GROMACS .gro file of C-alpha atoms in nm:
model
  222
    1UNK     CA    1   1.909   0.023  -1.538
    2UNK     CA    2   1.672  -0.226  -1.345
    3UNK     CA    3   1.356  -0.326  -1.443
    4UNK     CA    4   1.024  -0.246  -1.314
    5UNK     CA    5   0.855  -0.497  -1.118
    6UNK     CA    6   0.597  -0.648  -1.325
    7UNK     CA    7   0.339  -0.750  -1.014
    8UNK     CA    8   0.222  -0.385  -0.950
    9UNK     CA    9   0.055  -0.106  -1.213
   10UNK     CA   10   0.293   0.168  -1.093
   11UNK     CA   11   0.176   0.422  -0.849
   12UNK     CA   12   0.127   0.792  -0.872
   13UNK     CA   13   0.204   0.994  -0.569
   14UNK     CA   14   0.069   1.317  -0.559
   15UNK     CA   15   0.232   1.558  -0.321
   16UNK     CA   16   0.599   1.598  -0.240
   17UNK     CA   17   0.611   1.716   0.100
   18UNK     CA   18   0.750   1.522   0.372
   19UNK     CA   19   0.542   1.211   0.367
   20UNK     CA   20   0.511   1.216   0.016
   21UNK     CA   21   0.826   1.194  -0.091
   22UNK     CA   22   0.915   0.916   0.180
   23UNK     CA   23   0.699   0.737   0.018
   24UNK     CA   24   0.768   0.804  -0.314
   25UNK     CA   25   1.131   0.702  -0.191
   26UNK     CA   26   1.030   0.380  -0.054
   27UNK     CA   27   0.817   0.264  -0.372
   28UNK     CA   28   1.090   0.357  -0.570
   29UNK     CA   29   1.349   0.114  -0.363
   30UNK     CA   30   1.086  -0.145  -0.402
   31UNK     CA   31   1.173  -0.079  -0.777
   32UNK     CA   32   0.791   0.005  -0.854
   33UNK     CA   33   0.747   0.261  -1.146
   34UNK     CA   34   0.613   0.622  -0.939
   35UNK     CA   35   0.477   0.936  -1.126
   36UNK     CA   36   0.506   1.208  -0.847
   37UNK     CA   37   0.342   1.513  -0.881
   38UNK     CA   38   0.350   1.848  -0.728
   39UNK     CA   39   0.228   2.190  -0.820
   40UNK     CA   40   0.552   2.343  -0.611
   41UNK     CA   41   0.876   2.397  -0.878
   42UNK     CA   42   1.116   2.380  -0.606
   43UNK     CA   43   0.975   2.040  -0.513
   44UNK     CA   44   0.996   1.938  -0.836
   45UNK     CA   45   1.333   2.011  -0.930
   46UNK     CA   46   1.439   1.904  -0.564
   47UNK     CA   47   1.298   1.516  -0.605
   48UNK     CA   48   1.351   1.472  -1.012
   49UNK     CA   49   1.714   1.310  -1.003
   50UNK     CA   50   1.605   1.056  -0.709
   51UNK     CA   51   1.248   0.950  -0.853
   52UNK     CA   52   1.160   0.802  -1.175
   53UNK     CA   53   0.934   1.088  -1.305
   54UNK     CA   54   0.851   1.405  -1.137
   55UNK     CA   55   0.610   1.646  -1.278
   56UNK     CA   56   0.498   2.018  -1.180
   57UNK     CA   57   0.112   1.998  -1.209
   58UNK     CA   58  -0.204   2.091  -1.069
   59UNK     CA   59  -0.351   1.775  -0.949
   60UNK     CA   60  -0.687   1.907  -0.904
   61UNK     CA   61  -0.751   1.986  -1.246
   62UNK     CA   62  -0.832   1.647  -1.421
   63UNK     CA   63  -0.728   1.815  -1.743
   64UNK     CA   64  -0.373   1.787  -1.597
   65UNK     CA   65  -0.394   1.431  -1.471
   66UNK     CA   66  -0.565   1.301  -1.829
   67UNK     CA   67  -0.253   1.460  -2.014
   68UNK     CA   68  -0.022   1.256  -1.764
   69UNK     CA   69  -0.248   0.930  -1.823
   70UNK     CA   70  -0.278   0.897  -1.455
   71UNK     CA   71  -0.599   0.691  -1.545
   72UNK     CA   72  -0.347   0.420  -1.663
   73UNK     CA   73  -0.187   0.367  -1.304
   74UNK     CA   74  -0.352   0.105  -1.082
   75UNK     CA   75  -0.275   0.349  -0.773
   76UNK     CA   76  -0.267   0.678  -0.643
   77UNK     CA   77  -0.200   0.847  -0.335
   78UNK     CA   78  -0.301   1.196  -0.226
   79UNK     CA   79  -0.015   1.297   0.025
   80UNK     CA   80  -0.122   1.687   0.002
   81UNK     CA   81  -0.122   1.814   0.342
   82UNK     CA   82  -0.104   2.172   0.369
   83UNK     CA   83  -0.476   2.217   0.181
   84UNK     CA   84  -0.764   2.009   0.254
   85UNK     CA   85  -0.958   2.195  -0.047
   86UNK     CA   86  -0.700   2.072  -0.278
   87UNK     CA   87  -0.649   1.701  -0.148
   88UNK     CA   88  -1.034   1.678  -0.158
   89UNK     CA   89  -1.059   1.815  -0.523
   90UNK     CA   90  -0.762   1.586  -0.609
   91UNK     CA   91  -0.941   1.275  -0.486
   92UNK     CA   92  -1.245   1.368  -0.656
   93UNK     CA   93  -1.051   1.380  -0.991
   94UNK     CA   94  -0.880   1.079  -0.913
   95UNK     CA   95  -1.202   0.874  -0.859
   96UNK     CA   96  -1.376   1.068  -1.169
   97UNK     CA   97  -1.093   0.909  -1.400
   98UNK     CA   98  -1.150   0.554  -1.264
   99UNK     CA   99  -0.841   0.512  -1.077
  100UNK     CA  100  -0.895   0.160  -0.863
  101UNK     CA  101  -0.727   0.259  -0.603
  102UNK     CA  102  -0.705   0.584  -0.457
  103UNK     CA  103  -0.526   0.643  -0.091
  104UNK     CA  104  -0.564   0.969   0.049
  105UNK     CA  105  -0.379   1.160   0.336
  106UNK     CA  106  -0.592   1.335   0.601
  107UNK     CA  107  -0.519   1.559   0.890
  108UNK     CA  108  -0.813   1.524   1.094
  109UNK     CA  109  -1.116   1.254   1.140
  110UNK     CA  110  -1.326   1.562   0.966
  111UNK     CA  111  -1.103   1.554   0.675
  112UNK     CA  112  -1.118   1.174   0.663
  113UNK     CA  113  -1.477   1.171   0.664
  114UNK     CA  114  -1.512   1.416   0.342
  115UNK     CA  115  -1.206   1.230   0.154
  116UNK     CA  116  -1.411   0.902   0.236
  117UNK     CA  117  -1.766   1.055   0.124
  118UNK     CA  118  -1.600   1.183  -0.231
  119UNK     CA  119  -1.441   0.825  -0.283
  120UNK     CA  120  -1.092   0.738  -0.152
  121UNK     CA  121  -1.062   0.399  -0.113
  122UNK     CA  122  -0.802   0.404   0.181
  123UNK     CA  123  -0.779   0.702   0.428
  124UNK     CA  124  -0.411   0.721   0.615
  125UNK     CA  125  -0.287   0.941   0.904
  126UNK     CA  126   0.075   0.992   0.827
  127UNK     CA  127   0.152   1.110   1.203
  128UNK     CA  128   0.082   0.725   1.288
  129UNK     CA  129   0.202   0.577   0.961
  130UNK     CA  130   0.556   0.558   0.800
  131UNK     CA  131   0.639   0.609   0.408
  132UNK     CA  132   0.796   0.280   0.404
  133UNK     CA  133   0.485   0.095   0.551
  134UNK     CA  134   0.237   0.266   0.382
  135UNK     CA  135   0.434   0.149   0.041
  136UNK     CA  136   0.398  -0.196   0.138
  137UNK     CA  137   0.021  -0.162   0.194
  138UNK     CA  138  -0.057   0.021  -0.119
  139UNK     CA  139   0.150  -0.243  -0.341
  140UNK     CA  140  -0.010  -0.548  -0.155
  141UNK     CA  141  -0.298  -0.784  -0.007
  142UNK     CA  142  -0.160  -0.711   0.332
  143UNK     CA  143  -0.403  -0.544   0.595
  144UNK     CA  144  -0.100  -0.459   0.803
  145UNK     CA  145   0.271  -0.467   0.800
  146UNK     CA  146   0.563  -0.402   0.991
  147UNK     CA  147   0.926  -0.405   0.884
  148UNK     CA  148   1.157  -0.542   1.177
  149UNK     CA  149   1.473  -0.573   0.953
  150UNK     CA  150   1.616  -0.512   0.615
  151UNK     CA  151   1.446  -0.840   0.513
  152UNK     CA  152   1.227  -0.949   0.760
  153UNK     CA  153   0.886  -0.847   0.837
  154UNK     CA  154   0.564  -0.941   1.032
  155UNK     CA  155   0.221  -0.911   0.838
  156UNK     CA  156  -0.156  -0.952   0.851
  157UNK     CA  157  -0.291  -1.120   0.555
  158UNK     CA  158  -0.638  -1.268   0.469
  159UNK     CA  159  -0.631  -1.665   0.465
  160UNK     CA  160  -0.582  -1.758   0.075
  161UNK     CA  161  -0.907  -1.940  -0.049
  162UNK     CA  162  -0.682  -2.211  -0.192
  163UNK     CA  163  -0.568  -2.299   0.189
  164UNK     CA  164  -0.893  -2.223   0.340
  165UNK     CA  165  -0.986  -2.571   0.568
  166UNK     CA  166  -0.605  -2.680   0.594
  167UNK     CA  167  -0.430  -2.659   0.884
  168UNK     CA  168  -0.033  -2.564   0.943
  169UNK     CA  169   0.065  -2.942   0.944
  170UNK     CA  170  -0.059  -3.027   0.598
  171UNK     CA  171   0.092  -2.764   0.480
  172UNK     CA  172   0.463  -2.759   0.620
  173UNK     CA  173   0.581  -3.093   0.427
  174UNK     CA  174   0.560  -2.917   0.075
  175UNK     CA  175   0.687  -2.559   0.158
  176UNK     CA  176   0.383  -2.392   0.036
  177UNK     CA  177   0.400  -2.118   0.302
  178UNK     CA  178   0.748  -1.976   0.255
  179UNK     CA  179   0.682  -1.801   0.593
  180UNK     CA  180   0.585  -1.889   0.950
  181UNK     CA  181   0.233  -1.846   1.085
  182UNK     CA  182   0.209  -1.715   1.435
  183UNK     CA  183  -0.125  -1.601   1.487
  184UNK     CA  184  -0.498  -1.704   1.344
  185UNK     CA  185  -0.817  -1.470   1.365
  186UNK     CA  186  -1.130  -1.660   1.321
  187UNK     CA  187  -1.402  -1.416   1.220
  188UNK     CA  188  -1.571  -1.304   1.543
  189UNK     CA  189  -1.295  -1.391   1.766
  190UNK     CA  190  -0.990  -1.245   1.886
  191UNK     CA  191  -0.667  -1.356   1.734
  192UNK     CA  192  -0.484  -1.664   1.880
  193UNK     CA  193  -0.149  -1.832   1.845
  194UNK     CA  194  -0.116  -2.078   1.572
  195UNK     CA  195  -0.012  -2.477   1.603
  196UNK     CA  196   0.020  -2.742   1.411
  197UNK     CA  197  -0.320  -2.832   1.411
  198UNK     CA  198  -0.474  -2.475   1.397
  199UNK     CA  199  -0.750  -2.508   1.097
  200UNK     CA  200  -0.688  -2.203   0.854
  201UNK     CA  201  -1.055  -2.049   0.846
  202UNK     CA  202  -1.242  -1.919   0.547
  203UNK     CA  203  -1.239  -1.537   0.568
  204UNK     CA  204  -0.986  -1.558   0.843
  205UNK     CA  205  -0.664  -1.362   0.929
  206UNK     CA  206  -0.350  -1.499   0.961
  207UNK     CA  207  -0.015  -1.314   1.123
  208UNK     CA  208   0.272  -1.411   0.936
  209UNK     CA  209   0.655  -1.379   0.972
  210UNK     CA  210   0.936  -1.408   0.714
  211UNK     CA  211   1.143  -1.222   0.460
  212UNK     CA  212   0.983  -0.925   0.287
  213UNK     CA  213   0.972  -1.106  -0.054
  214UNK     CA  214   0.804  -1.428   0.117
  215UNK     CA  215   0.545  -1.249   0.305
  216UNK     CA  216   0.437  -1.061   0.017
  217UNK     CA  217   0.424  -1.380  -0.209
  218UNK     CA  218   0.185  -1.550   0.044
  219UNK     CA  219  -0.041  -1.255   0.039
  220UNK     CA  220  -0.082  -1.327  -0.362
  221UNK     CA  221  -0.198  -1.661  -0.302
  222UNK     CA  222  -0.564  -1.728  -0.402
   0.00000   0.00000   0.00000
């Protein structure tokens, strides 16, 4: 049996429709602990053999979430799409439980505003997002992520504090990067191509490319 990753607190995925199950599956393949919750027994039965832990419960009830120890997870994703009321009540319950990162699926701009107003930290639109991409964003410090191959990606990350003020030429000899920086954005300016003498600005954003594990490792630098 594989060991779950130690660099995350696990993810709760609530709602096992098309987006929710794809997201839960992507997180499982990335070896993160996943607790999947859905109120429909047929969905629970369908996914119980493929996911770590699948539970039938009404996530709008904070008592049910307490029994499942949802507050012990670092992240929760509300993937409910069929009911705006259920998604909003679920987000509210998660926020009141103190879950540090609550991501929520929105079906319209109005829905998104309501989710934000009740405390959702991140609002996503599945029609424009894939489960695989959102999975990488949820469990990392990445600002954006595009997987181009099984083990190659391009991502946007904030400049690590320890690297601010350095240049790419300074860093290259000791192989600290592990990825290639292809673009830099200084606050208030547009992205520009990176060269050896390009400074890494404090509070700036980098576009990097490399292996998926390397990209995640670079994003965790401080």
